[in-house]
Amino acid sequence: MVSICRAFVFPLTVIFLPSYTKHFVNRPPTTDENVTNDHEKEELKLREIINIKLVESGEKYNLMELVRDRLVESGWKDEMRIACREHVKKKGRKDVTVDELIQVITPKGRASVPDDVKHELLNRIQNFIRSAAAP
C-alpha cells in the first residue's frame, strides 16, 4: 500500500525518472477538450512549456523528491497509509480494488497536504520560472 499512497502526491503528474524523461520531453502539447476560450488555451500551452522545461532540466524530479520528503516529515504519508488501511479493513481485503482505493483516498490526500509544503513548492517553481526567463 505504500506505493499506492505515493501516487497521491501529485495525481495529475507523473514522477519522471531521468531514464524516462526523453519520451515525455518530446511529446507535443496537448489540447484539452474542455478549453473553450483563448485565455485558457494560452494558459494550457504555458503549463505545457513549463512542464517540459522542468523535465528537461531535471528540476521536476528534484521537486518531486522535495515534496515527497516534506510529506514524510510532516506525517502526511503516515496519515494516508492509515486511511488506506482503514478503508481496506472496512471493505474487506478481497473486496477492495486499487482503483477504488485511489478514488476514495485521493480527495483526502489532496485536502490534507500541509500549506507549508504547498507554499514551498510554489516558491521553488516560481524561482525556477524566474531563473529560466532571466537572460
CSV table of C-alpha atoms in Angstrom, one decimal:
chain,number,residue,atom,x,y,z
A,1,MET,CA,0.0,0.0,0.0
A,2,VAL,CA,3.0,2.3,0.3
A,3,SER,CA,3.3,2.6,-3.4
A,4,ILE,CA,-0.4,3.4,-3.7
A,5,CYS,CA,-0.1,6.3,-1.3
A,6,ARG,CA,2.8,7.7,-3.2
A,7,ALA,CA,0.5,8.3,-6.1
A,8,PHE,CA,-1.3,11.0,-4.1
A,9,VAL,CA,1.5,13.5,-4.1
A,10,PHE,CA,0.6,14.8,-7.5
A,11,PRO,CA,-2.1,12.6,-9.1
A,12,LEU,CA,-2.1,14.6,-12.2
A,13,THR,CA,1.6,14.4,-12.8
A,14,VAL,CA,4.0,11.6,-13.4
A,15,ILE,CA,7.1,11.1,-11.5
A,16,PHE,CA,9.8,11.4,-14.1
A,17,LEU,CA,12.9,9.4,-13.6
A,18,PRO,CA,15.9,10.6,-15.6
A,19,SER,CA,15.9,7.5,-17.9
A,20,TYR,CA,12.3,8.2,-18.9
A,21,THR,CA,12.4,11.9,-19.5
A,22,LYS,CA,13.3,11.9,-23.2
A,23,HIS,CA,10.0,10.2,-24.0
A,24,PHE,CA,7.9,12.8,-22.3
A,25,VAL,CA,10.0,15.9,-23.3
A,26,ASN,CA,9.4,15.3,-27.0
A,27,ARG,CA,5.7,15.0,-26.8
A,28,PRO,CA,3.7,17.9,-28.4
A,29,PRO,CA,1.5,20.0,-26.2
A,30,THR,CA,-2.0,18.5,-26.0
A,31,THR,CA,-5.2,20.5,-26.1
A,32,ASP,CA,-7.9,19.9,-23.6
A,33,GLU,CA,-11.4,19.4,-25.0
A,34,ASN,CA,-12.9,21.4,-22.2
A,35,VAL,CA,-10.8,24.5,-23.0
A,36,THR,CA,-13.0,27.0,-24.8
A,37,ASN,CA,-11.5,30.4,-24.8
A,38,ASP,CA,-8.1,31.7,-26.0
A,39,HIS,CA,-7.0,32.7,-22.5
A,40,GLU,CA,-7.5,29.1,-21.3
A,41,LYS,CA,-5.7,27.8,-24.3
A,42,GLU,CA,-2.7,30.1,-23.7
A,43,GLU,CA,-2.6,29.0,-20.0
A,44,LEU,CA,-2.6,25.4,-21.0
A,45,LYS,CA,0.2,26.0,-23.5
A,46,LEU,CA,2.2,27.8,-20.9
A,47,ARG,CA,1.7,25.0,-18.4
A,48,GLU,CA,2.9,22.5,-21.0
A,49,ILE,CA,6.0,24.6,-21.7
A,50,ILE,CA,6.8,25.0,-18.1
A,51,ASN,CA,6.4,21.2,-17.6
A,52,ILE,CA,8.7,20.5,-20.5
A,53,LYS,CA,11.4,22.8,-19.1
A,54,LEU,CA,11.1,21.3,-15.7
A,55,VAL,CA,11.6,17.8,-17.1
A,56,GLU,CA,14.4,18.8,-19.4
A,57,SER,CA,16.4,20.5,-16.6
A,58,GLY,CA,15.7,17.7,-14.1
A,59,GLU,CA,14.1,20.1,-11.7
A,60,LYS,CA,10.8,18.3,-11.9
A,61,TYR,CA,12.4,15.2,-10.4
A,62,ASN,CA,14.0,17.4,-7.7
A,63,LEU,CA,10.7,19.0,-6.9
A,64,MET,CA,9.0,15.6,-6.6
A,65,GLU,CA,11.7,14.4,-4.2
A,66,LEU,CA,11.4,17.6,-2.2
A,67,VAL,CA,7.6,17.2,-1.9
A,68,ARG,CA,8.0,13.5,-1.0
A,69,ASP,CA,10.5,14.3,1.7
A,70,ARG,CA,8.3,17.1,3.1
A,71,LEU,CA,5.2,15.0,3.2
A,72,VAL,CA,7.1,12.2,5.0
A,73,GLU,CA,8.5,14.8,7.5
A,74,SER,CA,5.0,16.3,8.1
A,75,GLY,CA,3.4,12.9,8.8
A,76,TRP,CA,1.2,13.1,5.7
A,77,LYS,CA,2.4,9.8,4.3
A,78,ASP,CA,1.6,8.0,7.6
A,79,GLU,CA,-1.9,9.6,7.6
A,80,MET,CA,-2.5,8.3,4.1
A,81,ARG,CA,-1.2,4.9,4.9
A,82,ILE,CA,-3.6,4.7,7.9
A,83,ALA,CA,-6.5,6.0,5.8
A,84,CYS,CA,-5.8,3.2,3.2
A,85,ARG,CA,-5.6,0.6,5.8
A,86,GLU,CA,-8.9,1.7,7.4
A,87,HIS,CA,-10.7,1.7,4.1
A,88,VAL,CA,-9.4,-1.8,3.4
A,89,LYS,CA,-10.5,-3.0,6.9
A,90,LYS,CA,-13.9,-1.5,6.4
A,91,LYS,CA,-14.5,-3.0,2.9
A,92,GLY,CA,-12.6,-6.2,3.4
A,93,ARG,CA,-9.2,-7.0,1.8
A,94,LYS,CA,-10.7,-9.1,-1.1
A,95,ASP,CA,-13.4,-6.5,-1.9
A,96,VAL,CA,-11.1,-3.5,-2.5
A,97,THR,CA,-9.5,-2.7,-5.8
A,98,VAL,CA,-6.6,-0.4,-6.3
A,99,ASP,CA,-8.7,1.9,-8.4
A,100,GLU,CA,-11.4,2.2,-5.7
A,101,LEU,CA,-8.8,2.9,-3.1
A,102,ILE,CA,-7.3,5.7,-5.2
A,103,GLN,CA,-10.7,7.1,-5.8
A,104,VAL,CA,-11.5,7.2,-2.1
A,105,ILE,CA,-8.2,8.4,-0.8
A,106,THR,CA,-7.2,10.9,-3.4
A,107,PRO,CA,-9.6,13.7,-2.2
A,108,LYS,CA,-8.5,13.2,1.4
A,109,GLY,CA,-4.8,13.2,0.3
A,110,ARG,CA,-5.2,16.4,-1.7
A,111,ALA,CA,-7.1,18.2,1.0
A,112,SER,CA,-4.6,17.3,3.7
A,113,VAL,CA,-1.4,18.3,2.1
A,114,PRO,CA,0.1,20.9,4.6
A,115,ASP,CA,0.0,24.5,3.4
A,116,ASP,CA,3.7,25.0,4.1
A,117,VAL,CA,4.6,22.2,1.7
A,118,LYS,CA,2.3,23.8,-1.0
A,119,HIS,CA,4.0,27.2,-0.4
A,120,GLU,CA,7.5,25.8,-0.6
A,121,LEU,CA,6.7,24.0,-3.8
A,122,LEU,CA,5.1,27.1,-5.3
A,123,ASN,CA,8.1,29.2,-4.4
A,124,ARG,CA,10.5,26.7,-5.9
A,125,ILE,CA,8.5,26.7,-9.2
A,126,GLN,CA,8.3,30.5,-9.3
A,127,ASN,CA,12.1,30.7,-8.7
A,128,PHE,CA,12.7,28.2,-11.5
A,129,ILE,CA,10.5,30.2,-13.9
A,130,ARG,CA,12.3,33.4,-13.0
A,131,SER,CA,15.7,31.9,-13.5
A,132,ALA,CA,14.6,30.3,-16.8
A,133,ALA,CA,13.3,33.6,-18.0
A,134,ALA,CA,16.4,35.6,-17.0
A,135,PRO,CA,18.7,36.4,-19.8
